[in-house]
PDB file of N, CA and C in Angstrom:
ATOM      1  N   MET A   1     115.094 252.615 106.614  1.00 54.00           N
ATOM      2  CA  MET A   1     114.771 252.154 107.493  1.00 54.00           C
ATOM      3  C   MET A   1     113.951 253.347 108.139  1.00 54.00           C
ATOM      4  N   THR A   2     112.679 253.304 108.669  1.00 54.00           N
ATOM      5  CA  THR A   2     112.243 254.596 109.390  1.00 54.00           C
ATOM      6  C   THR A   2     111.809 254.132 110.598  1.00 54.00           C
ATOM      7  N   SER A   3     112.816 255.179 112.123  1.00 50.00           N
ATOM      8  CA  SER A   3     112.502 254.708 113.344  1.00 50.00           C
ATOM      9  C   SER A   3     110.967 255.594 113.834  1.00 50.00           C
ATOM     10  N   THR A   4     110.664 254.852 114.935  1.00 51.00           N
ATOM     11  CA  THR A   4     109.998 255.640 115.831  1.00 51.00           C
ATOM     12  C   THR A   4     109.778 255.232 116.912  1.00 51.00           C
ATOM     13  N   MET A   5     110.324 256.495 117.625  1.00 53.00           N
ATOM     14  CA  MET A   5     110.560 255.984 119.195  1.00 53.00           C
ATOM     15  C   MET A   5     111.674 254.649 119.677  1.00 53.00           C
ATOM     16  N   ASN A   6     111.395 253.814 119.987  1.00 51.00           N
ATOM     17  CA  ASN A   6     112.199 252.379 120.176  1.00 51.00           C
ATOM     18  C   ASN A   6     112.194 251.735 119.135  1.00 51.00           C
ATOM     19  N   GLN A   7     111.261 251.806 118.147  1.00 51.00           N
ATOM     20  CA  GLN A   7     110.719 250.780 116.856  1.00 51.00           C
ATOM     21  C   GLN A   7     111.464 251.176 115.649  1.00 51.00           C
ATOM     22  N   THR A   8     111.941 250.026 115.045  1.00 58.00           N
ATOM     23  CA  THR A   8     112.534 250.501 113.965  1.00 58.00           C
ATOM     24  C   THR A   8     112.014 250.025 112.399  1.00 58.00           C
ATOM     25  N   VAL A   9     111.258 250.149 112.023  1.00 64.00           N
ATOM     26  CA  VAL A   9     110.447 249.537 110.790  1.00 64.00           C
ATOM     27  C   VAL A   9     111.493 249.383 109.038  1.00 64.00           C
ATOM     28  N   ALA A  10     111.845 248.751 108.463  1.00 73.00           N
ATOM     29  CA  ALA A  10     112.174 248.483 107.447  1.00 73.00           C
ATOM     30  C   ALA A  10     110.957 248.217 106.512  1.00 73.00           C
ATOM     31  N   GLN A  11     111.112 249.108 105.515  1.00 89.00           N
ATOM     32  CA  GLN A  11     110.328 249.684 104.383  1.00 89.00           C
ATOM     33  C   GLN A  11     111.163 248.982 103.031  1.00 89.00           C
ATOM     34  N   THR A  12     109.775 248.636 102.292  1.00 95.00           N
ATOM     35  CA  THR A  12     110.258 247.572 101.319  1.00 95.00           C
ATOM     36  C   THR A  12     110.919 248.393 100.152  1.00 95.00           C
ATOM     37  N   VAL A  13     112.032 247.895  99.819  1.00 97.00           N
ATOM     38  CA  VAL A  13     112.959 248.673  98.389  1.00 97.00           C
ATOM     39  C   VAL A  13     112.293 247.522  97.522  1.00 97.00           C
ATOM     40  N   LEU A  14     112.167 248.349  96.611  1.00 96.00           N
ATOM     41  CA  LEU A  14     111.366 248.078  94.971  1.00 96.00           C
ATOM     42  C   LEU A  14     112.961 247.790  94.375  1.00 96.00           C
ATOM     43  N   VAL A  15     113.152 246.687  93.393  1.00 96.00           N
ATOM     44  CA  VAL A  15     114.398 246.833  92.777  1.00 96.00           C
ATOM     45  C   VAL A  15     113.659 246.511  91.286  1.00 96.00           C
ATOM     46  N   THR A  16     114.028 247.602  90.340  1.00 93.00           N
ATOM     47  CA  THR A  16     113.609 247.453  89.071  1.00 93.00           C
ATOM     48  C   THR A  16     114.688 246.918  88.395  1.00 93.00           C
ATOM     49  N   ALA A  17     114.279 245.551  87.395  1.00 91.00           N
ATOM     50  CA  ALA A  17     114.653 244.951  87.061  1.00 91.00           C
ATOM     51  C   ALA A  17     115.573 243.730  87.755  1.00 91.00           C
ATOM     52  N   GLY A  18     114.614 243.694  88.638  1.00 93.00           N
ATOM     53  CA  GLY A  18     115.064 242.684  89.591  1.00 93.00           C
ATOM     54  C   GLY A  18     115.502 240.906  89.366  1.00 93.00           C
ATOM     55  N   THR A  19     115.324 240.944  88.428  1.00 92.00           N
ATOM     56  CA  THR A  19     115.585 239.689  87.643  1.00 92.00           C
ATOM     57  C   THR A  19     116.496 239.246  86.933  1.00 92.00           C
ATOM     58  N   GLY A  20     117.172 240.727  86.780  1.00 91.00           N
ATOM     59  CA  GLY A  20     118.562 240.452  85.837  1.00 91.00           C
ATOM     60  C   GLY A  20     119.900 240.391  86.344  1.00 91.00           C
ATOM     61  N   LYS A  21     120.723 240.367  85.654  1.00 92.00           N
ATOM     62  CA  LYS A  21     121.921 240.183  86.307  1.00 92.00           C
ATOM     63  C   LYS A  21     122.277 241.226  87.517  1.00 92.00           C
ATOM     64  N   VAL A  22     122.734 242.357  87.467  1.00 93.00           N
ATOM     65  CA  VAL A  22     122.205 243.551  88.201  1.00 93.00           C
ATOM     66  C   VAL A  22     121.437 243.707  89.314  1.00 93.00           C
ATOM     67  N   GLY A  23     120.175 243.577  88.925  1.00 94.00           N
ATOM     68  CA  GLY A  23     119.287 243.963  89.670  1.00 94.00           C
ATOM     69  C   GLY A  23     118.715 243.225  90.988  1.00 94.00           C
ATOM     70  N   ARG A  24     119.389 241.621  90.753  1.00 95.00           N
ATOM     71  CA  ARG A  24     119.337 240.437  91.119  1.00 95.00           C
ATOM     72  C   ARG A  24     120.660 240.607  92.423  1.00 95.00           C
ATOM     73  N   ARG A  25     121.537 240.646  92.250  1.00 97.00           N
ATOM     74  CA  ARG A  25     122.261 240.974  93.338  1.00 97.00           C
ATOM     75  C   ARG A  25     122.483 242.177  94.421  1.00 97.00           C
ATOM     76  N   VAL A  26     121.572 243.372  93.792  1.00 97.00           N
ATOM     77  CA  VAL A  26     120.961 244.279  94.351  1.00 97.00           C
ATOM     78  C   VAL A  26     120.373 243.732  95.378  1.00 97.00           C
ATOM     79  N   ALA A  27     118.963 243.218  94.882  1.00 97.00           N
ATOM     80  CA  ALA A  27     118.211 242.799  95.842  1.00 97.00           C
ATOM     81  C   ALA A  27     118.543 241.779  96.644  1.00 97.00           C
ATOM     82  N   ASP A  28     119.149 240.829  96.286  1.00 98.00           N
ATOM     83  CA  ASP A  28     120.740 239.832  97.499  1.00 98.00           C
ATOM     84  C   ASP A  28     121.034 240.552  98.287  1.00 98.00           C
ATOM     85  N   ARG A  29     121.605 241.226  97.795  1.00 97.00           N
ATOM     86  CA  ARG A  29     122.444 242.678  99.110  1.00 97.00           C
ATOM     87  C   ARG A  29     121.630 243.127  99.743  1.00 97.00           C
ATOM     88  N   LEU A  30     120.537 243.668  99.716  1.00 97.00           N
ATOM     89  CA  LEU A  30     119.651 244.295 100.088  1.00 97.00           C
ATOM     90  C   LEU A  30     119.080 243.582 101.072  1.00 97.00           C
ATOM     91  N   ALA A  31     118.811 242.190 101.031  1.00 97.00           N
ATOM     92  CA  ALA A  31     117.824 241.712 101.589  1.00 97.00           C
ATOM     93  C   ALA A  31     118.899 240.645 102.575  1.00 97.00           C
ATOM     94  N   ALA A  32     119.660 240.465 102.231  1.00 97.00           N
ATOM     95  CA  ALA A  32     121.289 240.294 103.321  1.00 97.00           C
ATOM     96  C   ALA A  32     121.037 241.263 104.465  1.00 97.00           C
ATOM     97  N   LYS A  33     120.809 242.237 104.471  1.00 95.00           N
ATOM     98  CA  LYS A  33     121.167 243.389 105.506  1.00 95.00           C
ATOM     99  C   LYS A  33     119.631 243.400 106.037  1.00 95.00           C
ATOM    100  N   GLY A  34     118.782 242.760 105.855  1.00 94.00           N
ATOM    101  CA  GLY A  34     117.626 242.944 106.652  1.00 94.00           C
ATOM    102  C   GLY A  34     116.244 243.443 105.591  1.00 94.00           C
ATOM    103  N   PHE A  35     116.257 244.455 104.772  1.00 95.00           N
ATOM    104  CA  PHE A  35     115.162 244.626 103.873  1.00 95.00           C
ATOM    105  C   PHE A  35     114.482 244.130 103.463  1.00 95.00           C
ATOM    106  N   PRO A  36     113.422 244.119 103.622  1.00 96.00           N
ATOM    107  CA  PRO A  36     111.936 243.521 102.753  1.00 96.00           C
ATOM    108  C   PRO A  36     112.443 244.295 100.873  1.00 96.00           C
ATOM    109  N   VAL A  37     112.465 243.212 100.538  1.00 97.00           N
ATOM    110  CA  VAL A  37     112.784 243.136  99.218  1.00 97.00           C
ATOM    111  C   VAL A  37     111.389 242.986  97.689  1.00 97.00           C
ATOM    112  N   GLY A  38     111.235 243.925  97.479  1.00 96.00           N
ATOM    113  CA  GLY A  38     110.139 243.399  96.229  1.00 96.00           C
ATOM    114  C   GLY A  38     110.853 243.802  94.941  1.00 96.00           C
ATOM    115  N   ILE A  39     110.792 243.087  93.948  1.00 96.00           N
ATOM    116  CA  ILE A  39     111.230 242.987  92.452  1.00 96.00           C
ATOM    117  C   ILE A  39     109.989 243.434  91.487  1.00 96.00           C
ATOM    118  N   GLY A  40     111.152 244.512  90.995  1.00 94.00           N
ATOM    119  CA  GLY A  40     109.869 244.942  89.874  1.00 94.00           C
ATOM    120  C   GLY A  40     110.040 244.336  88.352  1.00 94.00           C
ATOM    121  N   SER A  41     109.188 243.855  87.632  1.00 93.00           N
ATOM    122  CA  SER A  41     110.376 242.764  86.267  1.00 93.00           C
ATOM    123  C   SER A  41     108.831 242.577  85.955  1.00 93.00           C
ATOM    124  N   ARG A  42     108.733 242.645  84.437  1.00 91.00           N
ATOM    125  CA  ARG A  42     107.779 241.906  83.568  1.00 91.00           C
ATOM    126  C   ARG A  42     107.834 240.398  84.191  1.00 91.00           C
ATOM    127  N   SER A  43     108.551 239.966  84.500  1.00 91.00           N
ATOM    128  CA  SER A  43     109.149 237.978  84.465  1.00 91.00           C
ATOM    129  C   SER A  43     108.467 237.648  86.091  1.00 91.00           C
ATOM    130  N   ALA A  44     108.439 238.924  86.972  1.00 92.00           N
ATOM    131  CA  ALA A  44     108.254 238.589  88.193  1.00 92.00           C
ATOM    132  C   ALA A  44     106.950 238.101  89.098  1.00 92.00           C
ATOM    133  N   GLU A  45     106.835 237.810  89.889  1.00 91.00           N
ATOM    134  CA  GLU A  45     105.509 237.182  90.787  1.00 91.00           C
ATOM    135  C   GLU A  45     104.550 237.821  90.343  1.00 91.00           C
ATOM    136  N   VAL A  46     105.281 239.382  91.060  1.00 91.00           N
ATOM    137  CA  VAL A  46     103.457 240.563  90.692  1.00 91.00           C
ATOM    138  C   VAL A  46     104.728 241.309  89.288  1.00 91.00           C
ATOM    139  N   ALA A  47     103.602 241.046  88.148  1.00 93.00           N
ATOM    140  CA  ALA A  47     104.471 241.678  87.225  1.00 93.00           C
ATOM    141  C   ALA A  47     104.717 242.790  87.439  1.00 93.00           C
ATOM    142  N   PHE A  48     105.276 243.853  86.296  1.00 93.00           N
ATOM    143  CA  PHE A  48     106.000 245.271  86.855  1.00 93.00           C
ATOM    144  C   PHE A  48     106.676 245.410  85.036  1.00 93.00           C
ATOM    145  N   ASP A  49     105.762 246.447  84.037  1.00 90.00           N
ATOM    146  CA  ASP A  49     106.169 246.920  82.931  1.00 90.00           C
ATOM    147  C   ASP A  49     106.090 248.521  83.489  1.00 90.00           C
ATOM    148  N   TRP A  50     107.106 249.366  82.956  1.00 85.00           N
ATOM    149  CA  TRP A  50     106.744 250.448  83.079  1.00 85.00           C
ATOM    150  C   TRP A  50     105.982 251.218  81.876  1.00 85.00           C
ATOM    151  N   GLU A  51     105.963 250.930  81.006  1.00 85.00           N
ATOM    152  CA  GLU A  51     105.192 250.617  80.117  1.00 85.00           C
ATOM    153  C   GLU A  51     103.442 250.924  80.128  1.00 85.00           C
ATOM    154  N   ASP A  52     103.240 249.675  81.129  1.00 92.00           N
ATOM    155  CA  ASP A  52     101.866 249.437  81.468  1.00 92.00           C
ATOM    156  C   ASP A  52     101.283 249.952  82.927  1.00 92.00           C
ATOM    157  N   ARG A  53     100.700 251.315  82.960  1.00 93.00           N
ATOM    158  CA  ARG A  53     100.675 252.211  84.210  1.00 93.00           C
ATOM    159  C   ARG A  53      99.520 251.002  85.131  1.00 93.00           C
ATOM    160  N   SER A  54      98.668 250.090  84.388  1.00 96.00           N
ATOM    161  CA  SER A  54      97.912 248.956  85.332  1.00 96.00           C
ATOM    162  C   SER A  54      98.898 248.189  86.173  1.00 96.00           C
ATOM    163  N   THR A  55     100.221 248.101  86.034  1.00 94.00           N
ATOM    164  CA  THR A  55     100.980 247.148  87.077  1.00 94.00           C
ATOM    165  C   THR A  55     101.618 247.554  88.240  1.00 94.00           C
ATOM    166  N   TRP A  56     101.234 248.515  88.076  1.00 93.00           N
ATOM    167  CA  TRP A  56     102.255 249.492  89.003  1.00 93.00           C
ATOM    168  C   TRP A  56     101.765 249.561  90.240  1.00 93.00           C
ATOM    169  N   ALA A  57     100.187 249.403  91.012  1.00 95.00           N
ATOM    170  CA  ALA A  57      99.662 249.693  91.650  1.00 95.00           C
ATOM    171  C   ALA A  57     100.333 248.871  93.155  1.00 95.00           C
ATOM    172  N   ALA A  58     100.171 247.310  92.442  1.00 94.00           N
ATOM    173  CA  ALA A  58     100.370 246.158  93.191  1.00 94.00           C
ATOM    174  C   ALA A  58     101.794 246.172  93.622  1.00 94.00           C
ATOM    175  N   VAL A  59     102.461 246.693  92.851  1.00 94.00           N
ATOM    176  CA  VAL A  59     104.003 246.735  93.066  1.00 94.00           C
ATOM    177  C   VAL A  59     104.651 247.818  93.959  1.00 94.00           C
ATOM    178  N   LEU A  60     104.269 248.529  93.826  1.00 94.00           N
ATOM    179  CA  LEU A  60     104.720 249.728  95.022  1.00 94.00           C
ATOM    180  C   LEU A  60     103.452 249.988  95.859  1.00 94.00           C
ATOM    181  N   GLU A  61     103.135 248.918  95.979  1.00 92.00           N
ATOM    182  CA  GLU A  61     102.314 249.271  97.321  1.00 92.00           C
ATOM    183  C   GLU A  61     103.621 248.629  98.756  1.00 92.00           C
ATOM    184  N   ASP A  62     103.068 249.299  99.603  1.00 92.00           N
ATOM    185  CA  ASP A  62     103.897 249.713 100.932  1.00 92.00           C
ATOM    186  C   ASP A  62     105.866 249.659 100.399  1.00 92.00           C
ATOM    187  N   VAL A  63     105.617 250.274  99.375  1.00 95.00           N
ATOM    188  CA  VAL A  63     107.313 250.559  98.849  1.00 95.00           C
ATOM    189  C   VAL A  63     107.906 251.779  99.842  1.00 95.00           C
ATOM    190  N   GLY A  64     109.245 251.654 100.474  1.00 95.00           N
ATOM    191  CA  GLY A  64     109.549 253.259 100.818  1.00 95.00           C
ATOM    192  C   GLY A  64     110.549 253.551  99.795  1.00 95.00           C
ATOM    193  N   ALA A  65     111.465 252.535  99.180  1.00 96.00           N
ATOM    194  CA  ALA A  65     112.027 253.470  98.272  1.00 96.00           C
ATOM    195  C   ALA A  65     112.572 252.423  97.025  1.00 96.00           C
ATOM    196  N   VAL A  66     113.006 253.078  95.932  1.00 95.00           N
ATOM    197  CA  VAL A  66     113.407 252.219  94.610  1.00 95.00           C
ATOM    198  C   VAL A  66     114.965 252.609  94.209  1.00 95.00           C
ATOM    199  N   PHE A  67     115.213 251.188  94.017  1.00 95.00           N
ATOM    200  CA  PHE A  67     116.232 250.764  93.228  1.00 95.00           C
ATOM    201  C   PHE A  67     116.165 250.742  91.971  1.00 95.00           C
ATOM    202  N   LEU A  68     116.146 251.899  91.044  1.00 92.00           N
ATOM    203  CA  LEU A  68     115.915 252.058  89.303  1.00 92.00           C
ATOM    204  C   LEU A  68     117.296 251.483  88.670  1.00 92.00           C
ATOM    205  N   MET A  69     116.805 250.637  88.196  1.00 85.00           N
ATOM    206  CA  MET A  69     117.960 249.778  87.030  1.00 85.00           C
ATOM    207  C   MET A  69     117.046 250.284  85.399  1.00 85.00           C
ATOM    208  N   TYR A  70     117.953 251.108  84.555  1.00 77.00           N
ATOM    209  CA  TYR A  70     117.841 251.562  83.657  1.00 77.00           C
ATOM    210  C   TYR A  70     118.812 251.509  82.483  1.00 77.00           C
ATOM    211  N   THR A  71     118.534 250.779  81.651  1.00 73.00           N
ATOM    212  CA  THR A  71     119.117 250.902  80.454  1.00 73.00           C
ATOM    213  C   THR A  71     119.110 251.727  79.354  1.00 73.00           C
ATOM    214  N   PRO A  72     119.385 252.736  79.202  1.00 71.00           N
ATOM    215  CA  PRO A  72     119.440 253.511  77.943  1.00 71.00           C
ATOM    216  C   PRO A  72     118.720 252.881  76.785  1.00 71.00           C
ATOM    217  N   GLY A  73     117.895 253.569  75.908  1.00 65.00           N
ATOM    218  CA  GLY A  73     117.871 253.085  74.673  1.00 65.00           C
ATOM    219  C   GLY A  73     116.259 251.572  74.579  1.00 65.00           C
ATOM    220  N   THR A  74     116.512 250.468  75.465  1.00 60.00           N
ATOM    221  CA  THR A  74     115.704 249.801  75.759  1.00 60.00           C
ATOM    222  C   THR A  74     113.812 249.670  74.934  1.00 60.00           C
ATOM    223  N   SER A  75     113.422 250.979  75.666  1.00 58.00           N
ATOM    224  CA  SER A  75     112.428 250.984  75.681  1.00 58.00           C
ATOM    225  C   SER A  75     111.772 251.045  74.188  1.00 58.00           C
ATOM    226  N   GLY A  76     112.903 252.234  73.522  1.00 57.00           N
ATOM    227  CA  GLY A  76     112.280 252.417  72.280  1.00 57.00           C
ATOM    228  C   GLY A  76     112.511 251.497  71.232  1.00 57.00           C
ATOM    229  N   LEU A  77     113.397 250.341  72.141  1.00 54.00           N
ATOM    230  CA  LEU A  77     113.899 249.051  70.763  1.00 54.00           C
ATOM    231  C   LEU A  77     113.104 248.191  71.312  1.00 54.00           C
ATOM    232  N   ARG A  78     112.440 248.052  72.132  1.00 57.00           N
ATOM    233  CA  ARG A  78     110.940 247.750  72.583  1.00 57.00           C
ATOM    234  C   ARG A  78     109.725 247.558  72.434  1.00 57.00           C
ATOM    235  N   ARG A  79     109.865 249.052  71.742  1.00 57.00           N
ATOM    236  CA  ARG A  79     108.148 249.244  70.754  1.00 57.00           C
ATOM    237  C   ARG A  79     108.691 249.115  69.408  1.00 57.00           C
ATOM    238  N   ARG A  80     109.651 249.324  69.019  1.00 54.00           N
ATOM    239  CA  ARG A  80     110.323 249.171  67.909  1.00 54.00           C
ATOM    240  C   ARG A  80     110.178 247.540  67.221  1.00 54.00           C
ATOM    241  N   ARG A  81     110.413 247.102  68.206  1.00 55.00           N
ATOM    242  CA  ARG A  81     110.413 245.112  67.724  1.00 55.00           C
ATOM    243  C   ARG A  81     108.706 244.679  67.790  1.00 55.00           C
ATOM    244  N   HIS A  82     107.918 245.605  69.085  1.00 54.00           N
ATOM    245  CA  HIS A  82     106.650 245.190  68.956  1.00 54.00           C
ATOM    246  C   HIS A  82     105.590 245.399  67.397  1.00 54.00           C
ATOM    247  N   HIS A  83     106.720 246.758  66.918  1.00 51.00           N
ATOM    248  CA  HIS A  83     105.706 247.473  65.819  1.00 51.00           C
ATOM    249  C   HIS A  83     105.843 246.464  64.817  1.00 51.00           C
ATOM    250  N   SER A  84     107.143 245.521  64.423  1.00 50.00           N
ATOM    251  CA  SER A  84     108.086 245.454  63.576  1.00 50.00           C
ATOM    252  C   SER A  84     107.187 244.070  63.726  1.00 50.00           C
ATOM    253  N   GLY A  85     106.268 243.768  64.745  1.00 53.00           N
ATOM    254  CA  GLY A  85     105.968 242.169  65.036  1.00 53.00           C
ATOM    255  C   GLY A  85     107.256 241.118  65.834  1.00 53.00           C
ATOM    256  N   VAL A  86     108.404 241.489  65.593  1.00 44.00           N
ATOM    257  CA  VAL A  86     109.502 240.722  66.779  1.00 44.00           C
ATOM    258  C   VAL A  86     108.709 240.422  67.619  1.00 44.00           C
ATOM    259  N   GLN A  87     109.197 239.271  68.419  1.00 51.00           N
ATOM    260  CA  GLN A  87     108.759 238.873  69.878  1.00 51.00           C
ATOM    261  C   GLN A  87     109.495 238.704  70.370  1.00 51.00           C
TER     262      GLN A  87
END
C-alpha cells in the first residue's frame, strides 16, 4: 500500500498462476486483507502468458507488486510438447 499524506492507496497485486492451487489461495488471502488483486494466467479473464510478451501490458496495468509463482521446468516442458504436436 502506498501512503500519501492522510490517504492510503492500495496498489494492485498481480498473482501469477492465480488460477492454480497455490496462486488462488494467495489471491484469496490478499483480497481478504483488502488488496486489489489481478490474476496472471493463460486462462484468466485477461490472458497472461510469460512466453507471449503481447499479453504483458494489459495484465501489468496499475500493478504495484507481483506474487511470482514459478514451477521449475514447466516452460521447457510446454515448448517440447508444442514442438512434438502434443496439446
